[in-house]
């Protein structure tokens, strides 16, 4: 069974204090790993797709990396507006279904 | 352009009643998905539509849940005889059709918050 585990569940940072969020996964053939941001009362907002180990992608203060077992979302010099829940999801090769399997997310709070 | 829209944004219903939730995908997106997000839980896949192919219903939790997609666009998720455990946020997403071996990102709507009393 495909599984995604995110850690920590919650993270509090001071503005400017860099850190990383972890996403560990087990999947029968990875087609893609996705990162989303979710603000309270809203749907998830797409951030990145990673396809293969060693790949990295960046957007503003965020950088996502991928290995064969896990992905990291690095946040450099965060600002209060980066506060949100960050979700990781995987899409498997099998069966032709395009469904995403999500982790429970990391709730990030950045204090000014 | 317009994103995925869902209606209603909130729905309160009594236990045992039927409810219908609507999703309008992004224009041109042929793939449509329904997920459920319960308090303290991750997003849970429910059903997937792709063009004229048979839908993937493997995530529907019981036969009280059904969904249809008319004309390859708008989708309706129906929950019959609602139970309190059905209370959750129901999210719809759409994407372009996946090319062989290359997944496309899914874009989510704002969700419908369902409360069963």
Coordinates of N, CA and C in Angstrom, one line a residue:
Chain A
X1 N 0.8 -1.2 0.0 CA 0.0 0.0 0.0 C 0.9 1.3 0.0
X2 N 0.5 2.2 -0.8 CA 1.3 3.5 -0.9 C 1.1 4.3 0.3
X3 N 2.2 4.8 0.9 CA 2.0 5.6 2.1 C 2.9 6.9 2.1
X4 N 2.4 7.9 2.7 CA 3.2 9.2 2.9 C 3.1 9.6 4.3
X5 N 4.3 9.9 4.9 CA 4.4 10.3 6.3 C 5.1 11.7 6.3
X6 N 4.5 12.7 6.9 CA 5.2 14.0 7.0 C 5.6 14.3 8.4
X7 N 6.7 15.0 8.5 CA 7.1 15.4 9.9 C 7.9 16.7 9.8
X8 N 7.8 17.5 10.9 CA 7.0 17.3 12.0 C 5.5 17.6 11.7
X9 N 4.6 17.3 12.6 CA 3.2 17.6 12.4 C 3.0 19.2 12.4
X10 N 3.8 19.8 13.3 CA 3.7 21.3 13.4 C 5.1 21.8 13.7
X11 N 5.3 23.0 13.2 CA 6.6 23.7 13.3 C 6.4 25.2 13.5
X12 N 7.0 25.7 14.5 CA 7.0 27.2 14.8 C 8.4 27.7 14.5
X13 N 8.5 28.8 13.7 CA 9.7 29.4 13.4 C 9.6 30.9 13.6
X14 N 10.7 31.5 13.9 CA 10.8 33.0 13.9 C 11.1 33.5 12.5
X15 N 10.6 34.6 12.2 CA 10.8 35.2 10.9 C 12.3 35.2 10.6
X16 N 12.7 34.6 9.4 CA 14.1 34.6 9.1 C 14.9 33.3 9.5
X17 N 14.2 32.4 10.3 CA 14.8 31.2 10.8 C 14.5 30.1 9.8
X18 N 15.5 29.7 9.1 CA 15.4 28.7 8.0 C 15.2 27.3 8.6
X19 N 14.5 26.4 7.9 CA 14.2 25.0 8.4 C 13.8 24.2 7.2
X20 N 13.5 22.9 7.5 CA 13.1 21.9 6.5 C 11.9 21.1 7.0
X21 N 11.0 20.8 6.1 CA 9.9 19.8 6.3 C 10.3 18.5 5.6
X22 N 9.9 17.4 6.2 CA 10.2 16.1 5.7 C 9.0 15.4 5.2
X23 N 9.1 14.6 4.1 CA 8.0 13.8 3.5 C 8.7 12.4 3.2
X24 N 8.4 11.4 3.9 CA 8.8 10.1 3.6 C 7.7 9.3 2.9
X25 N 8.1 8.5 2.0 CA 7.1 7.8 1.2 C 7.5 6.4 0.8
X26 N 6.5 5.5 0.7 CA 6.7 4.2 0.1 C 5.6 4.1 -1.0
X27 N 6.1 3.8 -2.2 CA 5.1 3.7 -3.3 C 5.7 2.6 -4.3
X28 N 4.7 1.9 -4.9 CA 5.1 0.9 -5.9 C 5.4 1.6 -7.2
X29 N 6.5 2.2 -7.4 CA 6.9 2.9 -8.6 C 6.4 4.4 -8.6
X30 N 7.3 5.3 -8.4 CA 6.9 6.7 -8.3 C 6.7 7.4 -9.7
X31 N 5.6 7.9 -9.9 CA 5.4 8.7 -11.1 C 5.7 10.2 -10.8
X32 N 5.3 10.6 -9.6 CA 5.6 12.0 -9.3 C 5.3 12.3 -7.8
X33 N 6.1 13.2 -7.2 CA 5.8 13.6 -5.8 C 5.5 15.1 -5.9
X34 N 4.4 15.5 -5.2 CA 3.8 16.8 -5.3 C 3.9 17.5 -3.9
X35 N 4.1 18.8 -3.9 CA 4.0 19.6 -2.7 C 2.9 20.6 -3.0
X36 N 2.1 20.8 -2.0 CA 1.0 21.7 -2.0 C 1.1 22.6 -0.7
X37 N 0.5 23.8 -0.8 CA 0.3 24.6 0.4 C -1.2 24.8 0.6
X38 N -1.6 24.7 1.8 CA -3.1 24.9 2.1 C -3.2 25.9 3.2
X39 N -4.0 27.0 2.9 CA -4.3 28.0 3.9 C -5.7 27.6 4.5
X40 N -6.0 28.0 5.7 CA -7.2 27.7 6.4 C -8.5 28.0 5.6
X41 N -9.4 27.1 5.4 CA -10.6 27.3 4.7 C -10.5 27.3 3.2
X42 N -9.3 27.0 2.7 CA -9.1 27.0 1.2 C -8.6 25.6 0.7
X43 N -8.7 25.4 -0.6 CA -8.2 24.2 -1.2 C -6.7 24.2 -1.3
X44 N -6.0 23.1 -1.4 CA -4.6 23.1 -1.6 C -4.1 23.8 -2.9
X45 N -3.0 24.5 -2.7 CA -2.4 25.3 -3.8 C -1.2 24.6 -4.3
X46 N -1.1 24.3 -5.6 CA 0.1 23.5 -6.1 C 1.4 24.4 -6.0
X47 N 2.4 23.7 -5.5 CA 3.8 24.3 -5.4 C 4.8 23.7 -6.4
X48 N 5.0 22.4 -6.3 CA 6.1 21.7 -7.1 C 5.6 20.3 -7.4
X49 N 6.2 19.8 -8.5 CA 6.2 18.4 -8.9 C 7.7 17.9 -9.0
X50 N 8.0 16.8 -8.4 CA 9.4 16.2 -8.6 C 9.1 14.8 -9.1
X51 N 10.0 14.4 -10.1 CA 9.8 13.2 -10.8 C 10.8 12.1 -10.5
X52 N 12.0 12.5 -10.2 CA 13.1 11.5 -10.0 C 14.1 11.9 -9.0
X53 N 14.7 10.9 -8.3 CA 15.7 11.2 -7.3 C 16.8 12.1 -7.8
X54 N 17.2 13.1 -6.9 CA 18.2 14.0 -7.3 C 17.6 15.3 -7.8
X55 N 16.3 15.3 -8.2 CA 15.7 16.5 -8.7 C 15.5 17.6 -7.7
X56 N 15.6 18.8 -8.0 CA 15.4 20.0 -7.1 C 14.6 21.0 -7.9
X57 N 13.7 21.7 -7.1 CA 13.0 22.8 -7.7 C 12.9 23.9 -6.7
X58 N 12.9 25.2 -7.1 CA 12.8 26.3 -6.3 C 11.7 27.3 -6.7
X59 N 11.2 28.0 -5.7 CA 10.2 29.0 -5.9 C 10.3 30.0 -4.7
X60 N 10.8 31.2 -5.0 CA 11.0 32.2 -3.9 C 11.8 31.6 -2.8
X61 N 11.2 31.5 -1.6 CA 11.9 31.1 -0.4 C 11.9 29.5 -0.2
X62 N 11.2 28.8 -1.1 CA 11.0 27.4 -1.0 C 11.9 26.6 -2.0
X63 N 12.4 25.5 -1.5 CA 13.2 24.6 -2.4 C 12.8 23.2 -2.0
X64 N 12.4 22.4 -3.0 CA 12.0 21.0 -2.8 C 13.1 20.1 -3.4
X65 N 13.4 19.0 -2.7 CA 14.4 18.1 -3.1 C 13.8 16.7 -3.0
X66 N 14.3 15.7 -3.8 CA 13.8 14.4 -3.8 C 14.9 13.3 -3.8
X67 N 14.7 12.3 -2.9 CA 15.5 11.1 -2.9 C 14.6 9.9 -3.2
X68 N 15.2 8.7 -3.1 CA 14.4 7.5 -3.4 C 13.4 7.2 -2.3
X69 N 13.6 7.8 -1.1 CA 12.7 7.5 0.0 C 12.0 8.7 0.6
X70 N 12.5 9.9 0.3 CA 11.9 11.0 1.0 C 12.1 12.3 0.1
X71 N 11.3 13.3 0.5 CA 11.5 14.6 -0.1 C 11.6 15.7 1.1
X72 N 12.3 16.7 0.8 CA 12.4 17.8 1.8 C 11.9 19.1 1.1
X73 N 11.2 19.9 2.0 CA 10.8 21.2 1.5 C 11.6 22.2 2.4
X74 N 12.6 22.8 1.8 CA 13.5 23.7 2.6 C 12.9 25.1 2.5
X75 N 12.8 25.8 3.7 CA 12.2 27.2 3.7 C 13.4 28.1 4.2
X76 N 13.8 29.0 3.3 CA 14.9 29.9 3.6 C 14.4 31.3 4.0
X77 N 14.8 31.7 5.2 CA 14.4 33.1 5.7 C 12.9 33.3 5.6
X78 N 12.1 32.4 6.2 CA 10.7 32.5 6.1 C 10.1 33.8 6.6
X79 N 8.9 34.2 6.0 CA 8.2 35.3 6.5 C 6.8 34.9 7.0
X80 N 6.2 35.7 7.8 CA 4.9 35.3 8.4 C 3.9 34.8 7.3
X81 N 3.9 35.4 6.1 CA 3.0 35.0 5.0 C 3.3 33.5 4.5
X82 N 4.4 33.0 5.0 CA 4.6 31.5 4.6 C 3.9 30.6 5.6
X83 N 3.2 31.1 6.6 CA 2.5 30.3 7.5 C 1.3 29.6 6.8
X84 N 1.2 28.3 6.9 CA 0.2 27.5 6.2 C 0.5 26.1 6.5
X85 N -0.4 25.2 6.0 CA -0.1 23.7 6.1 C 0.5 23.3 4.8
X86 N 1.6 22.6 4.8 CA 2.2 22.1 3.6 C 2.0 20.6 3.5
X87 N 1.4 20.2 2.3 CA 1.0 18.9 2.1 C 1.9 18.2 1.0
X88 N 2.3 17.0 1.2 CA 3.1 16.2 0.3 C 2.2 15.1 -0.2
X89 N 2.3 14.7 -1.5 CA 1.5 13.7 -2.1 C 2.3 12.9 -3.1
X90 N 2.0 11.6 -3.3 CA 2.7 10.8 -4.3 C 1.6 10.3 -5.3
X91 N 2.1 10.1 -6.5 CA 1.3 9.4 -7.5 C 2.1 8.2 -8.0
X92 N 1.4 7.1 -8.0 CA 2.1 5.8 -8.3 C 2.0 5.4 -9.8
X93 N 2.9 4.5 -10.2 CA 2.9 4.1 -11.6 C 1.7 3.2 -11.9
X94 N 1.2 2.4 -10.9 CA 0.4 1.3 -11.1 C -1.0 1.6 -11.6
X95 N -1.6 0.7 -12.4 CA -3.0 0.7 -12.6 C -3.6 1.8 -13.4
X96 N -2.9 2.8 -13.8 CA -3.5 3.8 -14.7 C -4.2 4.9 -13.9
X97 N -4.4 4.7 -12.6 CA -5.2 5.7 -11.8 C -4.3 6.9 -11.5
X98 N -4.8 8.1 -11.6 CA -4.0 9.3 -11.4 C -4.2 9.8 -10.0
X99 N -4.7 9.0 -9.1 CA -5.0 9.5 -7.8 C -3.7 9.9 -7.0
X100 N -3.8 10.9 -6.1 CA -2.8 11.2 -5.3 C -3.0 10.7 -3.9
X101 N -1.9 10.2 -3.3 CA -1.9 9.7 -1.9 C -1.2 10.8 -1.1
X102 N -1.9 11.4 -0.1 CA -1.4 12.5 0.7 C -0.9 12.1 2.0
X103 N 0.0 12.9 2.5 CA 0.4 12.8 3.9 C -0.6 13.8 4.7
X104 N -0.5 13.8 6.0 CA -1.4 14.6 6.9 C -0.9 16.0 7.0
X105 N 0.3 16.3 6.5 CA 0.7 17.7 6.4 C 1.5 18.2 7.6
X106 N 2.2 19.3 7.4 CA 3.0 20.0 8.4 C 2.4 21.4 8.5
X107 N 2.0 21.7 9.7 CA 1.4 23.1 9.9 C 2.6 24.0 10.3
X108 N 2.9 24.9 9.5 CA 4.0 25.9 9.7 C 3.5 27.2 10.2
X109 N 4.0 27.7 11.3 CA 3.7 29.0 11.8 C 5.0 29.8 11.9
X110 N 5.0 31.0 11.2 CA 6.2 31.9 11.2 C 5.8 33.1 12.0
X111 N 6.4 33.3 13.1 CA 6.2 34.5 13.9 C 7.0 35.7 13.6
X112 N 6.4 36.9 13.6 CA 7.2 38.1 13.2 C 8.2 38.5 14.3
Chain B
X1 N -6.9 32.7 -15.6 CA -8.2 32.2 -15.9 C -8.9 31.7 -14.7
X2 N -10.2 31.2 -14.9 CA -11.0 30.7 -13.8 C -10.4 29.4 -13.3
X3 N -10.4 29.2 -12.0 CA -10.0 28.0 -11.4 C -11.1 27.0 -11.2
X4 N -10.9 26.0 -10.4 CA -12.0 25.0 -10.1 C -12.9 25.7 -9.2
X5 N -14.2 25.5 -9.5 CA -15.2 26.1 -8.5 C -16.1 25.0 -8.0
X6 N -16.6 25.1 -6.8 CA -17.4 24.1 -6.1 C -18.6 24.8 -5.4
X7 N -19.7 24.1 -5.4 CA -20.8 24.7 -4.7 C -21.7 23.5 -4.1
X8 N -22.3 23.8 -2.9 CA -22.2 25.0 -2.2 C -20.9 25.1 -1.4
X9 N -20.5 26.2 -0.8 CA -19.3 26.3 0.0 C -19.5 25.6 1.3
X10 N -20.7 25.7 1.8 CA -21.0 25.1 3.1 C -22.4 24.4 3.0
X11 N -22.5 23.2 3.6 CA -23.8 22.5 3.6 C -24.0 21.9 4.9
X12 N -25.1 22.2 5.6 CA -25.5 21.5 6.8 C -26.8 20.7 6.5
X13 N -26.7 19.5 6.9 CA -27.9 18.6 6.6 C -28.1 17.7 7.8
X14 N -29.3 17.2 7.8 CA -29.7 16.3 8.9 C -29.3 14.8 8.5
X15 N -29.0 14.1 9.5 CA -28.6 12.7 9.3 C -29.8 12.0 8.6
X16 N -29.4 11.2 7.6 CA -30.4 10.5 6.8 C -30.8 11.2 5.5
X17 N -30.5 12.5 5.4 CA -30.9 13.2 4.1 C -29.8 12.9 3.1
X18 N -30.2 13.1 1.8 CA -29.3 13.0 0.7 C -28.7 14.4 0.4
X19 N -27.5 14.5 -0.1 CA -26.9 15.8 -0.5 C -26.2 15.6 -1.8
X20 N -26.1 16.7 -2.6 CA -25.4 16.8 -3.8 C -24.4 17.9 -3.8
X21 N -23.2 17.6 -4.2 CA -22.1 18.6 -4.2 C -21.7 18.7 -5.6
X22 N -21.4 20.0 -6.1 CA -21.1 20.2 -7.5 C -19.7 20.7 -7.7
X23 N -19.1 20.3 -8.8 CA -17.7 20.8 -9.1 C -17.7 21.2 -10.6
X24 N -17.1 22.4 -10.8 CA -16.9 22.9 -12.2 C -15.4 22.9 -12.4
X25 N -14.8 22.0 -13.2 CA -13.4 22.0 -13.4 C -12.8 23.2 -14.3
X26 N -11.5 23.3 -14.3 CA -10.9 24.3 -15.2 C -11.2 23.9 -16.7
X27 N -11.5 24.9 -17.5 CA -11.9 24.6 -18.9 C -10.7 23.9 -19.5
X28 N -11.0 22.8 -20.3 CA -9.9 22.1 -21.0 C -9.3 21.0 -20.2
X29 N -9.6 20.9 -18.9 CA -9.1 19.8 -18.1 C -10.0 18.6 -18.3
X30 N -9.4 17.5 -18.7 CA -10.2 16.3 -19.0 C -10.3 15.4 -17.8
X31 N -9.4 15.5 -16.8 CA -9.4 14.7 -15.6 C -10.0 15.4 -14.5
X32 N -10.8 14.7 -13.7 CA -11.5 15.3 -12.5 C -11.5 14.3 -11.4
X33 N -11.2 14.9 -10.2 CA -11.0 14.0 -9.0 C -11.9 14.6 -7.8
X34 N -12.3 13.7 -7.0 CA -12.9 14.1 -5.7 C -12.1 13.5 -4.6
X35 N -11.9 14.3 -3.6 CA -11.1 13.9 -2.4 C -12.0 14.4 -1.2
X36 N -11.7 13.8 0.0 CA -12.4 14.1 1.2 C -11.3 14.4 2.3
X37 N -11.5 15.5 3.0 CA -10.5 15.9 4.1 C -11.3 16.0 5.4
X38 N -11.0 15.1 6.3 CA -11.6 15.1 7.6 C -10.7 15.7 8.6
X39 N -11.2 16.2 9.7 CA -10.4 16.8 10.7 C -9.3 15.9 11.2
X40 N -8.1 16.4 11.1 CA -7.0 15.6 11.6 C -6.5 14.5 10.7
X41 N -7.1 14.4 9.5 CA -6.8 13.4 8.5 C -6.2 14.0 7.3
X42 N -5.5 13.2 6.5 CA -5.0 13.7 5.2 C -6.1 13.7 4.2
X43 N -5.8 14.2 3.0 CA -6.8 14.1 2.0 C -7.0 12.7 1.5
X44 N -8.2 12.2 1.4 CA -8.5 10.9 1.0 C -9.2 10.8 -0.3
X45 N -8.6 10.1 -1.3 CA -9.1 9.9 -2.6 C -10.5 9.3 -2.6
X46 N -11.4 9.8 -3.4 CA -12.7 9.2 -3.5 C -12.9 8.6 -4.9
X47 N -12.8 9.4 -6.0 CA -13.2 8.9 -7.3 C -12.4 9.8 -8.4
X48 N -12.2 9.2 -9.5 CA -11.5 9.9 -10.6 C -12.1 9.6 -11.9
X49 N -12.3 10.7 -12.7 CA -12.9 10.6 -14.1 C -11.8 11.1 -15.1
X50 N -11.7 10.3 -16.2 CA -10.8 10.7 -17.2 C -11.6 10.5 -18.6
X51 N -11.9 11.6 -19.2 CA -12.6 11.5 -20.5 C -13.8 10.6 -20.5
X52 N -13.8 9.7 -21.5 CA -14.9 8.7 -21.6 C -14.6 7.4 -21.0
X53 N -13.4 7.3 -20.3 CA -13.1 6.0 -19.6 C -13.9 5.8 -18.4
X54 N -14.0 4.5 -18.0 CA -14.8 4.2 -16.8 C -14.1 4.8 -15.6
X55 N -14.8 5.5 -14.7 CA -14.2 6.1 -13.6 C -13.6 5.1 -12.6
X56 N -12.5 5.6 -11.9 CA -11.9 4.9 -10.9 C -12.6 5.2 -9.6
X57 N -13.5 4.2 -9.1 CA -14.3 4.4 -7.9 C -13.7 3.8 -6.7
X58 N -12.5 3.4 -6.8 CA -11.9 2.6 -5.7 C -11.8 3.3 -4.3
X59 N -11.9 4.6 -4.3 CA -11.9 5.3 -3.0 C -13.2 5.6 -2.3
X60 N -14.3 5.3 -3.0 CA -15.6 5.5 -2.4 C -15.8 4.7 -1.2
X61 N -16.1 5.3 0.0 CA -16.2 4.5 1.2 C -17.3 3.6 1.4
X62 N -18.4 3.8 0.7 CA -19.6 2.9 0.8 C -20.5 3.2 -0.4
X63 N -21.5 2.3 -0.6 CA -22.4 2.5 -1.7 C -23.4 3.6 -1.6
X64 N -23.3 4.3 -0.5 CA -24.1 5.6 -0.3 C -23.5 6.7 -1.1
X65 N -22.2 6.5 -1.5 CA -21.5 7.6 -2.3 C -21.6 7.2 -3.8
X66 N -21.9 8.2 -4.6 CA -21.8 8.0 -6.0 C -21.4 9.4 -6.7
X67 N -20.9 9.3 -7.9 CA -20.6 10.6 -8.6 C -20.8 10.4 -10.1
X68 N -21.1 11.4 -10.7 CA -21.2 11.4 -12.2 C -20.6 12.7 -12.8
X69 N -20.3 12.5 -14.0 CA -19.7 13.7 -14.7 C -20.4 13.8 -16.1
X70 N -21.1 14.9 -16.3 CA -21.9 15.0 -17.5 C -21.2 15.8 -18.5
X71 N -21.2 15.4 -19.7 CA -20.6 16.1 -20.8 C -19.1 16.3 -20.7
X72 N -18.5 15.5 -19.9 CA -17.0 15.7 -19.7 C -16.6 16.9 -19.0
X73 N -17.6 17.6 -18.3 CA -17.2 18.8 -17.6 C -17.7 18.7 -16.1
X74 N -18.8 19.3 -15.9 CA -19.3 19.4 -14.5 C -19.5 18.0 -13.9
X75 N -19.2 17.9 -12.6 CA -19.4 16.7 -11.8 C -20.2 16.9 -10.6
X76 N -21.0 15.9 -10.2 CA -21.8 15.9 -9.0 C -21.5 14.7 -8.2
X77 N -21.2 15.0 -6.9 CA -20.9 13.9 -5.9 C -22.2 13.8 -5.0
X78 N -22.8 12.7 -5.0 CA -24.0 12.5 -4.2 C -23.8 11.6 -3.1
X79 N -24.2 12.0 -1.9 CA -24.2 11.1 -0.7 C -25.6 10.9 -0.2
X80 N -26.0 9.6 -0.2 CA -27.3 9.2 0.2 C -27.3 8.9 1.7
X81 N -28.5 9.1 2.3 CA -28.7 8.7 3.7 C -27.4 9.1 4.5
X82 N -27.1 10.4 4.6 CA -25.9 10.9 5.2 C -25.8 10.5 6.7
X83 N -24.6 10.2 7.1 CA -24.3 9.9 8.5 C -23.3 10.9 9.0
X84 N -23.2 11.0 10.4 CA -22.4 12.0 11.0 C -20.9 11.8 10.6
X85 N -20.5 10.6 10.3 CA -19.1 10.4 9.9 C -18.8 10.9 8.5
X86 N -19.8 11.3 7.8 CA -19.6 11.9 6.5 C -19.2 13.3 6.6
X87 N -19.3 13.9 7.7 CA -18.9 15.3 7.9 C -17.5 15.5 7.6
X88 N -17.2 16.4 6.7 CA -15.8 16.6 6.2 C -15.8 17.7 5.2
X89 N -14.6 18.1 4.7 CA -14.5 19.0 3.5 C -14.3 18.1 2.3
X90 N -15.2 18.3 1.3 CA -15.1 17.6 0.1 C -14.4 18.5 -1.0
X91 N -13.3 18.0 -1.5 CA -12.5 18.8 -2.4 C -12.5 18.2 -3.8
X92 N -12.7 19.0 -4.8 CA -12.6 18.6 -6.2 C -11.3 19.2 -6.8
X93 N -10.7 18.4 -7.7 CA -9.5 18.8 -8.4 C -9.7 18.5 -9.9
X94 N -8.9 19.2 -10.7 CA -8.9 18.8 -12.2 C -7.5 19.0 -12.7
X95 N -7.2 18.3 -13.8 CA -5.9 18.3 -14.4 C -6.0 18.0 -15.9
X96 N -5.0 18.3 -16.6 CA -4.9 17.9 -18.0 C -4.7 16.4 -18.0
X97 N -5.0 15.7 -19.1 CA -4.9 14.3 -19.2 C -3.4 14.0 -19.1
X98 N -3.1 13.0 -18.3 CA -1.7 12.6 -18.1 C -1.1 11.9 -19.4
X99 N 0.0 12.4 -19.8 CA 0.7 11.7 -20.9 C 1.4 10.5 -20.3
X100 N 1.7 9.5 -21.2 CA 2.2 8.3 -20.7 C 3.5 8.6 -19.9
X101 N 3.5 8.2 -18.6 CA 4.6 8.3 -17.8 C 4.8 9.7 -17.2
X102 N 4.0 10.7 -17.6 CA 4.2 12.1 -17.1 C 3.0 12.6 -16.4
X103 N 3.0 12.7 -15.1 CA 1.8 13.2 -14.5 C 1.6 14.7 -14.5
X104 N 0.4 15.2 -14.6 CA 0.2 16.6 -14.5 C -0.3 17.0 -13.1
X105 N 0.0 18.1 -12.7 CA -0.4 18.6 -11.4 C -2.0 18.8 -11.3
X106 N -2.5 18.5 -10.2 CA -4.0 18.6 -10.0 C -4.2 20.0 -9.3
X107 N -5.2 20.7 -9.8 CA -5.6 22.0 -9.2 C -6.9 21.8 -8.5
X108 N -6.9 22.3 -7.3 CA -8.0 22.1 -6.4 C -9.0 23.3 -6.3
X109 N -10.2 23.0 -6.1 CA -11.2 24.0 -5.7 C -11.2 24.3 -4.3
X110 N -12.1 25.2 -3.8 CA -12.1 25.7 -2.4 C -12.7 24.7 -1.5
X111 N -13.4 23.7 -2.0 CA -14.1 22.7 -1.2 C -15.5 23.0 -0.8
X112 N -16.2 22.0 -0.4 CA -17.5 22.1 0.2 C -17.4 21.5 1.6
X113 N -17.7 22.4 2.6 CA -17.7 21.9 4.0 C -19.1 21.3 4.3
X114 N -19.1 20.0 4.6 CA -20.4 19.3 4.9 C -20.5 18.9 6.3
X115 N -21.6 19.4 6.9 CA -21.8 19.1 8.4 C -23.1 18.3 8.4
X116 N -23.0 17.1 9.0 CA -24.2 16.3 9.2 C -24.6 16.3 10.7
X117 N -25.8 16.8 11.0 CA -26.2 16.9 12.4 C -27.2 15.8 12.8

